[in-house]
């Protein structure tokens, strides 16, 4: 049971070999470190560091050293007062896709892409506002994501693709009859 526990102190980034040996805890703090993913060259780990109210994208060496805020590398959250979460490194290791959320936004969120060093963040989801579940194409040129959109009188989820520079935003899922 987690009753009486502070959820933000319960998550750290750890690694372990596939055979179950070599367990190593890489972060050790009273924050919430989650969504870790290793760069394709195996030298760095990108992850989300959060508190109860904010989250930012971080990067560190594979041994846990040199923890750097990529959010701060581009002078703070791309949405003032908001969070940057769920970082995902591109297969070619040059970019990071992440979700940016305004403060107190509920499900609202935009998908952004930045360079692996945190520079040059670009919003890729256009005017769509309720975006999530982003992933990269194997060639690192496209991002796929889900967006909740208005359809008749109901909100429905649709799958979109967009180039990593924000061009060619295209809905992939067909309109369906909701009756």
GROMACS .gro file of C-alpha atoms in nm:
model
  179
    1UNK     CA    1   0.000   0.000   0.000
    2UNK     CA    2   0.116   0.352  -0.079
    3UNK     CA    3  -0.104   0.515   0.183
    4UNK     CA    4   0.081   0.797   0.352
    5UNK     CA    5   0.365   0.782   0.097
    6UNK     CA    6   0.465   1.065  -0.129
    7UNK     CA    7   0.442   0.927  -0.484
    8UNK     CA    8   0.708   1.171  -0.608
    9UNK     CA    9   0.974   0.999  -0.395
   10UNK     CA   10   0.906   0.649  -0.525
   11UNK     CA   11   1.055   0.650  -0.876
   12UNK     CA   12   1.419   0.641  -0.977
   13UNK     CA   13   1.602   0.544  -1.294
   14UNK     CA   14   1.769   0.203  -1.262
   15UNK     CA   15   1.930  -0.039  -1.503
   16UNK     CA   16   1.964  -0.416  -1.499
   17UNK     CA   17   2.098  -0.671  -1.745
   18UNK     CA   18   1.849  -0.894  -1.931
   19UNK     CA   19   1.957  -1.194  -1.721
   20UNK     CA   20   1.863  -1.010  -1.398
   21UNK     CA   21   2.218  -0.930  -1.286
   22UNK     CA   22   2.398  -0.599  -1.262
   23UNK     CA   23   2.119  -0.398  -1.099
   24UNK     CA   24   2.226  -0.036  -1.060
   25UNK     CA   25   2.029   0.264  -0.932
   26UNK     CA   26   2.130   0.569  -1.136
   27UNK     CA   27   1.926   0.845  -0.971
   28UNK     CA   28   1.875   0.891  -0.598
   29UNK     CA   29   1.668   1.189  -0.492
   30UNK     CA   30   1.330   1.292  -0.355
   31UNK     CA   31   1.193   1.369  -0.703
   32UNK     CA   32   1.008   1.145  -0.947
   33UNK     CA   33   1.242   1.016  -1.220
   34UNK     CA   34   1.058   0.817  -1.490
   35UNK     CA   35   1.029   0.748  -1.866
   36UNK     CA   36   1.397   0.662  -1.910
   37UNK     CA   37   1.526   0.563  -2.251
   38UNK     CA   38   1.878   0.495  -2.369
   39UNK     CA   39   2.027   0.676  -2.667
   40UNK     CA   40   2.102   0.444  -2.962
   41UNK     CA   41   2.478   0.463  -2.898
   42UNK     CA   42   2.418   0.338  -2.542
   43UNK     CA   43   2.610   0.627  -2.382
   44UNK     CA   44   2.328   0.845  -2.242
   45UNK     CA   45   1.988   0.808  -2.079
   46UNK     CA   46   1.709   1.060  -2.139
   47UNK     CA   47   1.436   1.073  -1.873
   48UNK     CA   48   1.162   1.278  -1.711
   49UNK     CA   49   1.218   1.438  -1.370
   50UNK     CA   50   0.912   1.568  -1.193
   51UNK     CA   51   0.762   1.698  -0.876
   52UNK     CA   52   0.393   1.711  -0.793
   53UNK     CA   53   0.349   2.021  -1.011
   54UNK     CA   54   0.617   2.027  -1.285
   55UNK     CA   55   0.824   1.795  -1.501
   56UNK     CA   56   1.127   1.849  -1.718
   57UNK     CA   57   1.337   1.650  -1.962
   58UNK     CA   58   1.678   1.539  -1.835
   59UNK     CA   59   1.982   1.360  -1.979
   60UNK     CA   60   2.266   1.181  -1.800
   61UNK     CA   61   2.557   0.951  -1.871
   62UNK     CA   62   2.480   0.579  -1.869
   63UNK     CA   63   2.638   0.551  -1.521
   64UNK     CA   64   2.408   0.821  -1.378
   65UNK     CA   65   2.668   1.098  -1.375
   66UNK     CA   66   2.638   1.444  -1.529
   67UNK     CA   67   2.259   1.488  -1.493
   68UNK     CA   68   2.158   1.789  -1.705
   69UNK     CA   69   1.817   1.953  -1.758
   70UNK     CA   70   1.744   1.974  -2.129
   71UNK     CA   71   1.439   2.185  -2.041
   72UNK     CA   72   1.673   2.445  -1.893
   73UNK     CA   73   1.906   2.413  -2.196
   74UNK     CA   74   1.637   2.594  -2.396
   75UNK     CA   75   1.566   2.842  -2.113
   76UNK     CA   76   1.282   2.667  -1.934
   77UNK     CA   77   0.960   2.500  -2.039
   78UNK     CA   78   0.845   2.572  -2.396
   79UNK     CA   79   0.507   2.667  -2.245
   80UNK     CA   80   0.563   2.918  -1.966
   81UNK     CA   81   0.491   2.763  -1.626
   82UNK     CA   82   0.415   2.427  -1.787
   83UNK     CA   83   0.585   2.092  -1.792
   84UNK     CA   84   0.789   1.886  -2.039
   85UNK     CA   85   0.730   1.514  -2.009
   86UNK     CA   86   0.755   1.170  -2.169
   87UNK     CA   87   1.079   1.221  -2.364
   88UNK     CA   88   1.152   0.973  -2.642
   89UNK     CA   89   1.486   0.962  -2.826
   90UNK     CA   90   1.472   0.924  -3.204
   91UNK     CA   91   1.619   0.601  -3.349
   92UNK     CA   92   1.906   0.800  -3.505
   93UNK     CA   93   1.986   0.957  -3.165
   94UNK     CA   94   1.973   1.319  -3.284
   95UNK     CA   95   1.630   1.432  -3.158
   96UNK     CA   96   1.394   1.397  -2.863
   97UNK     CA   97   1.016   1.410  -2.897
   98UNK     CA   98   0.833   1.514  -2.580
   99UNK     CA   99   0.493   1.628  -2.456
  100UNK     CA  100   0.456   1.986  -2.330
  101UNK     CA  101   0.160   2.080  -2.111
  102UNK     CA  102   0.034   2.418  -1.990
  103UNK     CA  103  -0.006   2.460  -1.614
  104UNK     CA  104  -0.321   2.296  -1.473
  105UNK     CA  105  -0.419   2.174  -1.821
  106UNK     CA  106  -0.576   1.835  -1.759
  107UNK     CA  107  -0.541   1.636  -2.083
  108UNK     CA  108  -0.418   1.928  -2.291
  109UNK     CA  109  -0.070   1.878  -2.433
  110UNK     CA  110   0.139   1.942  -2.742
  111UNK     CA  111   0.412   1.729  -2.900
  112UNK     CA  112   0.745   1.904  -2.948
  113UNK     CA  113   1.082   1.794  -3.090
  114UNK     CA  114   1.423   1.923  -2.980
  115UNK     CA  115   1.783   1.841  -3.055
  116UNK     CA  116   1.947   1.579  -2.830
  117UNK     CA  117   2.127   1.862  -2.645
  118UNK     CA  118   1.798   2.040  -2.565
  119UNK     CA  119   1.832   2.317  -2.823
  120UNK     CA  120   1.590   2.423  -3.095
  121UNK     CA  121   1.253   2.301  -2.960
  122UNK     CA  122   0.982   2.295  -3.229
  123UNK     CA  123   0.609   2.234  -3.177
  124UNK     CA  124   0.501   1.972  -3.431
  125UNK     CA  125   0.130   1.927  -3.352
  126UNK     CA  126   0.004   2.252  -3.506
  127UNK     CA  127  -0.326   2.370  -3.356
  128UNK     CA  128  -0.412   2.029  -3.205
  129UNK     CA  129  -0.416   2.055  -2.826
  130UNK     CA  130  -0.496   1.717  -2.666
  131UNK     CA  131  -0.204   1.507  -2.789
  132UNK     CA  132  -0.038   1.202  -2.638
  133UNK     CA  133   0.118   0.860  -2.705
  134UNK     CA  134   0.390   0.983  -2.939
  135UNK     CA  135   0.640   0.750  -3.108
  136UNK     CA  136   0.908   0.771  -3.377
  137UNK     CA  137   0.916   0.608  -3.720
  138UNK     CA  138   1.218   0.375  -3.764
  139UNK     CA  139   1.387   0.627  -3.999
  140UNK     CA  140   1.355   0.913  -3.741
  141UNK     CA  141   1.173   1.133  -3.993
  142UNK     CA  142   0.815   1.107  -3.861
  143UNK     CA  143   0.636   1.123  -3.527
  144UNK     CA  144   0.309   0.937  -3.476
  145UNK     CA  145   0.072   1.050  -3.201
  146UNK     CA  146  -0.286   1.039  -3.081
  147UNK     CA  147  -0.502   1.349  -3.058
  148UNK     CA  148  -0.850   1.397  -2.918
  149UNK     CA  149  -1.061   1.597  -3.161
  150UNK     CA  150  -1.424   1.703  -3.187
  151UNK     CA  151  -1.631   1.477  -3.414
  152UNK     CA  152  -1.996   1.578  -3.441
  153UNK     CA  153  -2.087   1.622  -3.074
  154UNK     CA  154  -1.834   1.371  -2.934
  155UNK     CA  155  -1.463   1.386  -2.865
  156UNK     CA  156  -1.277   1.101  -3.037
  157UNK     CA  157  -0.912   1.005  -3.068
  158UNK     CA  158  -0.738   1.015  -3.403
  159UNK     CA  159  -0.392   0.901  -3.509
  160UNK     CA  160  -0.171   1.159  -3.681
  161UNK     CA  161   0.174   1.167  -3.833
  162UNK     CA  162   0.399   1.468  -3.874
  163UNK     CA  163   0.756   1.525  -3.989
  164UNK     CA  164   1.001   1.601  -3.713
  165UNK     CA  165   1.020   1.964  -3.832
  166UNK     CA  166   0.640   2.003  -3.795
  167UNK     CA  167   0.557   1.983  -4.165
  168UNK     CA  168   0.311   1.748  -4.338
  169UNK     CA  169   0.076   1.704  -4.041
  170UNK     CA  170  -0.165   1.431  -4.158
  171UNK     CA  171  -0.453   1.246  -3.992
  172UNK     CA  172  -0.410   0.872  -4.054
  173UNK     CA  173  -0.719   0.727  -3.889
  174UNK     CA  174  -1.033   0.743  -4.097
  175UNK     CA  175  -1.346   0.922  -3.986
  176UNK     CA  176  -1.585   0.668  -3.841
  177UNK     CA  177  -1.956   0.672  -3.776
  178UNK     CA  178  -2.001   0.704  -3.398
  179UNK     CA  179  -2.370   0.600  -3.399
   0.00000   0.00000   0.00000
